[in-house]
Every structure is written in structure tokens, then in C-alpha cells.
Amino acid sequence: MDLYEHQAREIFEEHGIVVPRAEVTDSPEEARAIARRLGGRAVVKAQVKTGGRGRAGGVKMAADPAAAQLTARQILGMDIKGHRVGKVMLAQPVDIEDEFYVSYVLDRAAGGFLAIASAEGGTEIEEVAATRPEAVARIPVDPVKGVTSAKAGEIAEAAGLPPQSVDVLVRLWQVLVREDALLVEVNPLVRTREGRILALDGKVTLDDNARFRQARWGADETGHRDPLEAAAAAKGLNYVKLDGEVGIIGNGAGLVMSTLDVVAGCGARPANFLDIGGGASARIMSDGLAVILSDPDVKSVLVNVFGGITACDAVADGIVQALETVRLTRPLVVRLDGNNAARGRAILDDRAHPLVEQADTMDGAARRAAELATTA
Ligand SMILES: Nc1ncnc2c1ncn2[C@@H]1O[C@H](COP(=O)(O)OP(=O)(O)O)[C@@H](O)[C@H]1O
Ligand SMILES: [Mg+2]
């Protein structure tokens, strides 16, 4: 789970990393009062779980409390890369001399962590890495030894960060370990005109496996920013929204993934991933079909089931019962194979729904679904 900037800021502060004074609100009037408390001027910052807020107009300087109120009104409700701004943080402005980038991230391939640091902070690190890779230092961190002062010195030196940042690098590692994070990132870490080092922006991704130890952050209310994914999650479906036009239902993650590939190979694009697992009940089928059909981009639906423990006749029964509750508005192509396939196919033949057709093979079914979607 990603944390909001203001939550990351709170954690940094607890671990002795210097951050600007700041408060959070969802009200423009309150924003005005906060700016007054901060001394008049304030940076108004959209609280959304995505980067590049500054560029999107979600980070603005306000010269006085009245301007802070106006700016907060402007930013609240804004849409930044699909995230609606529900809260703003007002932070005390800092006189920036230099902007740096520092982060620790889990490196799964290496079985360790990676410190990434650069003296060119402020902009997104991916851009710096793409245009000036030599400006980004990448130092492996042994998870057991962690980041000692010596290690932090090595990172700072490699990236060209000032010596004062060594202490922050050590503390940031403590944040990662104690908060069960997979990623901690400060961009920018700044040096002020007076030579102080402050974290002006923070991103922390917690390890969901440790959620029971990090209950203070509650559930992730932004985990499903797509409304269809939220509806599917509420029904307990394993659904991921994609951009295409062929709705997909299959059993088993591997089969569903290859179904997506085969559909793409037929020149169409899958509209979703939906794994019904071992469940083929009428409820799962109708819930799945309902979610898929409520996607206006879907032009055809492909059900691809290989009966193992789940028998194909149970799947066919599920489809027939789902057709009672869900109004099928687009063609449905069904491929049943494996356990009790013949009985399953007979059940669908008997139902003889005008929009349901069957195919014998996965390739044939995908080709047909793609054809129906592209000619629709
Ligand atoms: N408290 C602050 N004082 C002065 N400038 C700030 C402050 N907070 C952010 N900024 C400036 O705004 C830029 C963008 O803000 P940041 O919090 O990094 O948002 P994002 O990375 O989402 O664009 C920073 O690189 C920094 O230059
Ligand atoms: Mg930033």
C-alpha cells in the first residue's frame, strides 16, 4: 500500500528526518487558517497517491492566507492522473538551494535492497535516469547489514550528495525497516540557503504482508481507483480492468493470462482479466458477467474454461443461471474443455441463447471473440 505524502511526512518526522511544518485539510477555509498558523505563505499540495503533482498543477505557492484558501479551493477536487484530490497539505515554504533524490527500494532480482540517489532531484528520477544515467547512483544494500553511517557515506559520495545528507540516509533506512516498507523515496531532499537538509516530498510503499503490524494506516481506500475494479472487489472477484474490447472470463490465473495473449494474437485487445478460480457458481458467473458487461468498451465476451476440479457442466449451469439475472447485451463465446466438457456443451446447446455460441478450441474461441469485437 502506498501512503499519502502527509503520512510519509509524519513517519519521516518520527524518525528524526527534518520536514517542513505542515497540516492537512479538506476545506479551503481551514486552509486559510493553516496558512496563517504557518506564518502566512504556504505551499498548497494535492494529496494523491501519484507522482508528478507539481507538473499537473497540484503543488502551488500561496503568498498569503487568502491566496491559500483560493488555491486550496482550486486544487481540491482536481483530477490528477485519475486520482481525485480529497485533501491538501499546506507546508511551510523552504528556500531551496539544491534538490536531491534519494530512495531505497526492494530489488527482488538481487534479493536485497537498492539505494538510488542523485544530486539532480526535483524532476522525476526516471527522466534523469533516461537522459543522464551517469547522474544516478545505484548502490546495493545488504538487507541484514543495512545502511550504517559508512554505507550512507558511500551512497552520498557516489551520488554527489552533501555530507549532511548522510544522517538522513541512515534515518531513511530505519524508516524502511521499522515501518515494513518496500520503498521509501524523498524527492526532493533539499539543501536550504542556510545549509539545512529537509525532506520536501515523500513516498512510502508499505509491504502488505506486514499490514497486521502497521494497522495505524488503515485500509487502502484508493487501492481500486477504477470503479469497475472496486465493484468487482466488493463482490470478491479477481478482476483487473484493461483497455480493450474483448471481455475475458477464465478459470486459473495462468489460463486467463494465456487467454489474454491469444486474444491479442488475434488482433483484438482484452478488456479485462477475470479469474473465477475453482468457482463456477451461478453467482460468480453472473457477478463476473455483470461487471464485464457494465464496461461500455466491451464488444464481445469470451469464457475460456478448462475443466479440472471444476467440471464443465457446473460452469455451463452457472452460465445458464447467470443468463437469468444478467441481460446479455453482447455476444458471448464459450470454450469448454476438460472434465465433463461434452455435458457442459450440451447444456449450453439446450439453452440456445441467440447471443451465446461455442467453440471447440481456445484458439478458435479467441479468434471468434476477436472477430465479433472488431466487426461490432
Ligand atoms: N515546502 C516547500 N517549499 C518550497 N518548495 C517546495 C515545497 N514543497 C515542494 N516544493 C517544490 O515543488 C516541487 C514539487 O513538489 P513535490 O512535493 O516534489 O511534488 P511532486 O513530486 O508530486 O511533483 C518540488 O520539487 C519543490 O521544488
Ligand atoms: Mg516530488
PDB file of C-alpha atoms in Angstrom, residues 165-311:
ATOM      1  CA  SER A 165      22.742  14.052   3.936  1.00  0.00           C
ATOM      2  CA  VAL A 166      24.498  11.020   5.481  1.00  0.00           C
ATOM      3  CA  ASP A 167      22.394  11.284   8.633  1.00  0.00           C
ATOM      4  CA  VAL A 168      19.174  11.426   6.565  1.00  0.00           C
ATOM      5  CA  LEU A 169      20.240   8.358   4.580  1.00  0.00           C
ATOM      6  CA  VAL A 170      20.736   6.373   7.805  1.00  0.00           C
ATOM      7  CA  ARG A 171      17.391   7.501   9.219  1.00  0.00           C
ATOM      8  CA  LEU A 172      15.590   6.790   5.963  1.00  0.00           C
ATOM      9  CA  TRP A 173      16.856   3.216   6.133  1.00  0.00           C
ATOM     10  CA  GLN A 174      15.421   2.981   9.662  1.00  0.00           C
ATOM     11  CA  VAL A 175      12.091   4.150   8.255  1.00  0.00           C
ATOM     12  CA  LEU A 176      12.190   1.342   5.693  1.00  0.00           C
ATOM     13  CA  VAL A 177      12.982  -1.326   8.269  1.00  0.00           C
ATOM     14  CA  ARG A 178      10.766  -0.211  11.147  1.00  0.00           C
ATOM     15  CA  GLU A 179       7.754   0.661   9.036  1.00  0.00           C
ATOM     16  CA  ASP A 180       7.941  -2.539   6.937  1.00  0.00           C
ATOM     17  CA  ALA A 181       8.306  -0.558   3.717  1.00  0.00           C
ATOM     18  CA  LEU A 182       9.261  -1.870   0.275  1.00  0.00           C
ATOM     19  CA  LEU A 183      10.070   1.615  -0.960  1.00  0.00           C
ATOM     20  CA  VAL A 184      10.953   4.910   0.671  1.00  0.00           C
ATOM     21  CA  GLU A 185      11.660   7.853  -1.563  1.00  0.00           C
ATOM     22  CA  VAL A 186      12.438  11.501  -0.932  1.00  0.00           C
ATOM     23  CA  ASN A 187      12.242  13.732  -3.983  1.00  0.00           C
ATOM     24  CA  PRO A 188      13.271  16.364  -3.442  1.00  0.00           C
ATOM     25  CA  LEU A 189      15.560  16.170  -0.473  1.00  0.00           C
ATOM     26  CA  VAL A 190      16.737  19.774  -0.344  1.00  0.00           C
ATOM     27  CA  ARG A 191      19.555  21.884   0.983  1.00  0.00           C
ATOM     28  CA  THR A 192      18.282  25.275   2.038  1.00  0.00           C
ATOM     29  CA  ARG A 193      20.097  28.576   1.691  1.00  0.00           C
ATOM     30  CA  GLU A 194      21.078  28.205   5.372  1.00  0.00           C
ATOM     31  CA  GLY A 195      22.507  24.734   4.700  1.00  0.00           C
ATOM     32  CA  ARG A 196      19.761  22.716   6.369  1.00  0.00           C
ATOM     33  CA  ILE A 197      18.697  19.397   4.849  1.00  0.00           C
ATOM     34  CA  LEU A 198      14.926  18.797   4.591  1.00  0.00           C
ATOM     35  CA  ALA A 199      12.652  16.208   3.017  1.00  0.00           C
ATOM     36  CA  LEU A 200      10.111  18.190   0.962  1.00  0.00           C
ATOM     37  CA  ASP A 201       8.253  15.261  -0.568  1.00  0.00           C
ATOM     38  CA  GLY A 202       7.949  11.645   0.459  1.00  0.00           C
ATOM     39  CA  LYS A 203       6.703   8.400  -0.900  1.00  0.00           C
ATOM     40  CA  VAL A 204       6.432   5.264   1.214  1.00  0.00           C
ATOM     41  CA  THR A 205       5.120   1.920  -0.008  1.00  0.00           C
ATOM     42  CA  LEU A 206       4.325  -0.492   2.788  1.00  0.00           C
ATOM     43  CA  ASP A 207       4.623  -4.245   2.482  1.00  0.00           C
ATOM     44  CA  ASP A 208       1.033  -5.508   2.507  1.00  0.00           C
ATOM     45  CA  ASN A 209       2.208  -8.740   4.108  1.00  0.00           C
ATOM     46  CA  ALA A 210       3.078  -6.726   7.193  1.00  0.00           C
ATOM     47  CA  ARG A 211      -0.219  -4.886   7.319  1.00  0.00           C
ATOM     48  CA  PHE A 212      -1.151  -6.536  10.614  1.00  0.00           C
ATOM     49  CA  ARG A 213       1.814  -4.733  12.161  1.00  0.00           C
ATOM     50  CA  GLN A 214       1.034  -1.407  10.531  1.00  0.00           C
ATOM     51  CA  ALA A 215      -2.644  -1.133  11.373  1.00  0.00           C
ATOM     52  CA  ARG A 216      -2.378   2.603  12.080  1.00  0.00           C
ATOM     53  CA  TRP A 217      -2.681   3.370   8.363  1.00  0.00           C
ATOM     54  CA  GLY A 218      -5.962   1.504   7.977  1.00  0.00           C
ATOM     55  CA  ALA A 219      -7.222   0.068   4.732  1.00  0.00           C
ATOM     56  CA  ASP A 220      -6.177   1.484   1.390  1.00  0.00           C
ATOM     57  CA  GLU A 221      -9.255   3.321   0.192  1.00  0.00           C
ATOM     58  CA  THR A 222      -7.574   4.188  -3.091  1.00  0.00           C
ATOM     59  CA  GLY A 223      -6.476   0.664  -3.940  1.00  0.00           C
ATOM     60  CA  HIS A 224      -9.149   0.377  -6.615  1.00  0.00           C
ATOM     61  CA  ARG A 225      -9.256   3.626  -8.467  1.00  0.00           C
ATOM     62  CA  ASP A 226     -11.148   2.093 -11.346  1.00  0.00           C
ATOM     63  CA  PRO A 227     -14.859   1.959 -10.443  1.00  0.00           C
ATOM     64  CA  LEU A 228     -15.287  -1.432 -12.165  1.00  0.00           C
ATOM     65  CA  GLU A 229     -12.394  -2.865 -10.172  1.00  0.00           C
ATOM     66  CA  ALA A 230     -13.941  -1.506  -6.999  1.00  0.00           C
ATOM     67  CA  ALA A 231     -17.306  -3.107  -7.866  1.00  0.00           C
ATOM     68  CA  ALA A 232     -15.584  -6.399  -8.684  1.00  0.00           C
ATOM     69  CA  ALA A 233     -13.537  -6.332  -5.483  1.00  0.00           C
ATOM     70  CA  ALA A 234     -16.719  -5.743  -3.475  1.00  0.00           C
ATOM     71  CA  LYS A 235     -18.070  -8.973  -4.962  1.00  0.00           C
ATOM     72  CA  GLY A 236     -14.866 -10.839  -4.215  1.00  0.00           C
ATOM     73  CA  LEU A 237     -13.870 -11.187  -7.882  1.00  0.00           C
ATOM     74  CA  ASN A 238     -10.289 -11.371  -9.067  1.00  0.00           C
ATOM     75  CA  TYR A 239     -10.773  -8.717 -11.787  1.00  0.00           C
ATOM     76  CA  VAL A 240      -8.383  -6.266 -13.399  1.00  0.00           C
ATOM     77  CA  LYS A 241      -9.636  -3.665 -15.862  1.00  0.00           C
ATOM     78  CA  LEU A 242      -7.722  -3.362 -19.135  1.00  0.00           C
ATOM     79  CA  ASP A 243      -8.186  -1.109 -22.162  1.00  0.00           C
ATOM     80  CA  GLY A 244      -9.510  -3.464 -24.816  1.00  0.00           C
ATOM     81  CA  GLU A 245     -12.840  -4.640 -26.148  1.00  0.00           C
ATOM     82  CA  VAL A 246     -12.949  -8.407 -25.527  1.00  0.00           C
ATOM     83  CA  GLY A 247     -14.227  -9.290 -22.042  1.00  0.00           C
ATOM     84  CA  ILE A 248     -12.479 -12.350 -20.606  1.00  0.00           C
ATOM     85  CA  ILE A 249     -13.554 -14.918 -18.036  1.00  0.00           C
ATOM     86  CA  GLY A 250     -11.423 -17.949 -17.323  1.00  0.00           C
ATOM     87  CA  ASN A 251     -10.502 -20.368 -14.576  1.00  0.00           C
ATOM     88  CA  GLY A 252      -6.999 -20.224 -13.189  1.00  0.00           C
ATOM     89  CA  ALA A 253      -4.673 -17.243 -13.444  1.00  0.00           C
ATOM     90  CA  GLY A 254      -2.357 -18.993 -15.911  1.00  0.00           C
ATOM     91  CA  LEU A 255      -5.139 -19.890 -18.309  1.00  0.00           C
ATOM     92  CA  VAL A 256      -6.605 -16.390 -18.109  1.00  0.00           C
ATOM     93  CA  MET A 257      -3.206 -14.848 -18.825  1.00  0.00           C
ATOM     94  CA  SER A 258      -2.705 -17.031 -21.876  1.00  0.00           C
ATOM     95  CA  THR A 259      -6.259 -16.244 -22.978  1.00  0.00           C
ATOM     96  CA  LEU A 260      -5.317 -12.545 -22.942  1.00  0.00           C
ATOM     97  CA  ASP A 261      -2.283 -13.360 -25.076  1.00  0.00           C
ATOM     98  CA  VAL A 262      -4.235 -15.419 -27.565  1.00  0.00           C
ATOM     99  CA  VAL A 263      -6.910 -12.729 -27.934  1.00  0.00           C
ATOM    100  CA  ALA A 264      -4.175 -10.159 -28.512  1.00  0.00           C
ATOM    101  CA  GLY A 265      -2.630 -12.521 -31.050  1.00  0.00           C
ATOM    102  CA  CYS A 266      -5.954 -12.488 -32.921  1.00  0.00           C
ATOM    103  CA  GLY A 267      -5.746  -8.743 -33.376  1.00  0.00           C
ATOM    104  CA  ALA A 268      -8.126  -7.675 -30.596  1.00  0.00           C
ATOM    105  CA  ARG A 269      -7.404  -6.309 -27.171  1.00  0.00           C
ATOM    106  CA  PRO A 270      -8.586  -7.902 -23.912  1.00  0.00           C
ATOM    107  CA  ALA A 271     -10.890  -5.671 -21.856  1.00  0.00           C
ATOM    108  CA  ASN A 272     -10.056  -7.265 -18.539  1.00  0.00           C
ATOM    109  CA  PHE A 273      -8.519 -10.090 -16.562  1.00  0.00           C
ATOM    110  CA  LEU A 274     -11.031 -12.159 -14.607  1.00  0.00           C
ATOM    111  CA  ASP A 275     -10.084 -15.414 -12.934  1.00  0.00           C
ATOM    112  CA  ILE A 276     -13.055 -17.274 -11.479  1.00  0.00           C
ATOM    113  CA  GLY A 277     -10.648 -19.780  -9.940  1.00  0.00           C
ATOM    114  CA  GLY A 278     -12.249 -23.038  -8.898  1.00  0.00           C
ATOM    115  CA  GLY A 279     -15.618 -21.359  -8.504  1.00  0.00           C
ATOM    116  CA  ALA A 280     -18.120 -21.739 -11.315  1.00  0.00           C
ATOM    117  CA  SER A 281     -21.251 -20.997  -9.353  1.00  0.00           C
ATOM    118  CA  ALA A 282     -24.092 -19.096 -10.965  1.00  0.00           C
ATOM    119  CA  ARG A 283     -23.350 -16.236  -8.598  1.00  0.00           C
ATOM    120  CA  ILE A 284     -19.701 -15.928  -9.665  1.00  0.00           C
ATOM    121  CA  MET A 285     -20.708 -16.175 -13.330  1.00  0.00           C
ATOM    122  CA  SER A 286     -23.450 -13.591 -13.056  1.00  0.00           C
ATOM    123  CA  ASP A 287     -21.308 -11.260 -10.929  1.00  0.00           C
ATOM    124  CA  GLY A 288     -18.446 -11.611 -13.408  1.00  0.00           C
ATOM    125  CA  LEU A 289     -20.639 -11.108 -16.451  1.00  0.00           C
ATOM    126  CA  ALA A 290     -22.364  -8.133 -14.830  1.00  0.00           C
ATOM    127  CA  VAL A 291     -19.050  -6.390 -14.156  1.00  0.00           C
ATOM    128  CA  ILE A 292     -17.708  -7.130 -17.644  1.00  0.00           C
ATOM    129  CA  LEU A 293     -20.897  -6.025 -19.413  1.00  0.00           C
ATOM    130  CA  SER A 294     -21.022  -2.783 -17.466  1.00  0.00           C
ATOM    131  CA  ASP A 295     -17.788  -1.827 -19.242  1.00  0.00           C
ATOM    132  CA  PRO A 296     -19.022   0.168 -22.269  1.00  0.00           C
ATOM    133  CA  ASP A 297     -15.861  -0.700 -24.224  1.00  0.00           C
ATOM    134  CA  VAL A 298     -16.654  -4.415 -24.224  1.00  0.00           C
ATOM    135  CA  LYS A 299     -17.889  -5.637 -27.621  1.00  0.00           C
ATOM    136  CA  SER A 300     -17.784  -9.396 -27.024  1.00  0.00           C
ATOM    137  CA  VAL A 301     -17.114 -11.741 -24.124  1.00  0.00           C
ATOM    138  CA  LEU A 302     -15.005 -14.871 -24.111  1.00  0.00           C
ATOM    139  CA  VAL A 303     -15.451 -17.574 -21.478  1.00  0.00           C
ATOM    140  CA  ASN A 304     -12.495 -19.933 -21.563  1.00  0.00           C
ATOM    141  CA  VAL A 305     -12.682 -22.825 -19.103  1.00  0.00           C
ATOM    142  CA  PHE A 306     -10.592 -25.897 -18.823  1.00  0.00           C
ATOM    143  CA  GLY A 307     -12.443 -28.231 -16.502  1.00  0.00           C
ATOM    144  CA  GLY A 308     -10.249 -29.817 -13.895  1.00  0.00           C
ATOM    145  CA  ILE A 309     -11.665 -29.992 -10.410  1.00  0.00           C
ATOM    146  CA  THR A 310     -14.301 -27.593 -11.683  1.00  0.00           C
ATOM    147  CA  ALA A 311     -16.441 -29.628 -14.059  1.00  0.00           C
TER     148      ALA A 311
END
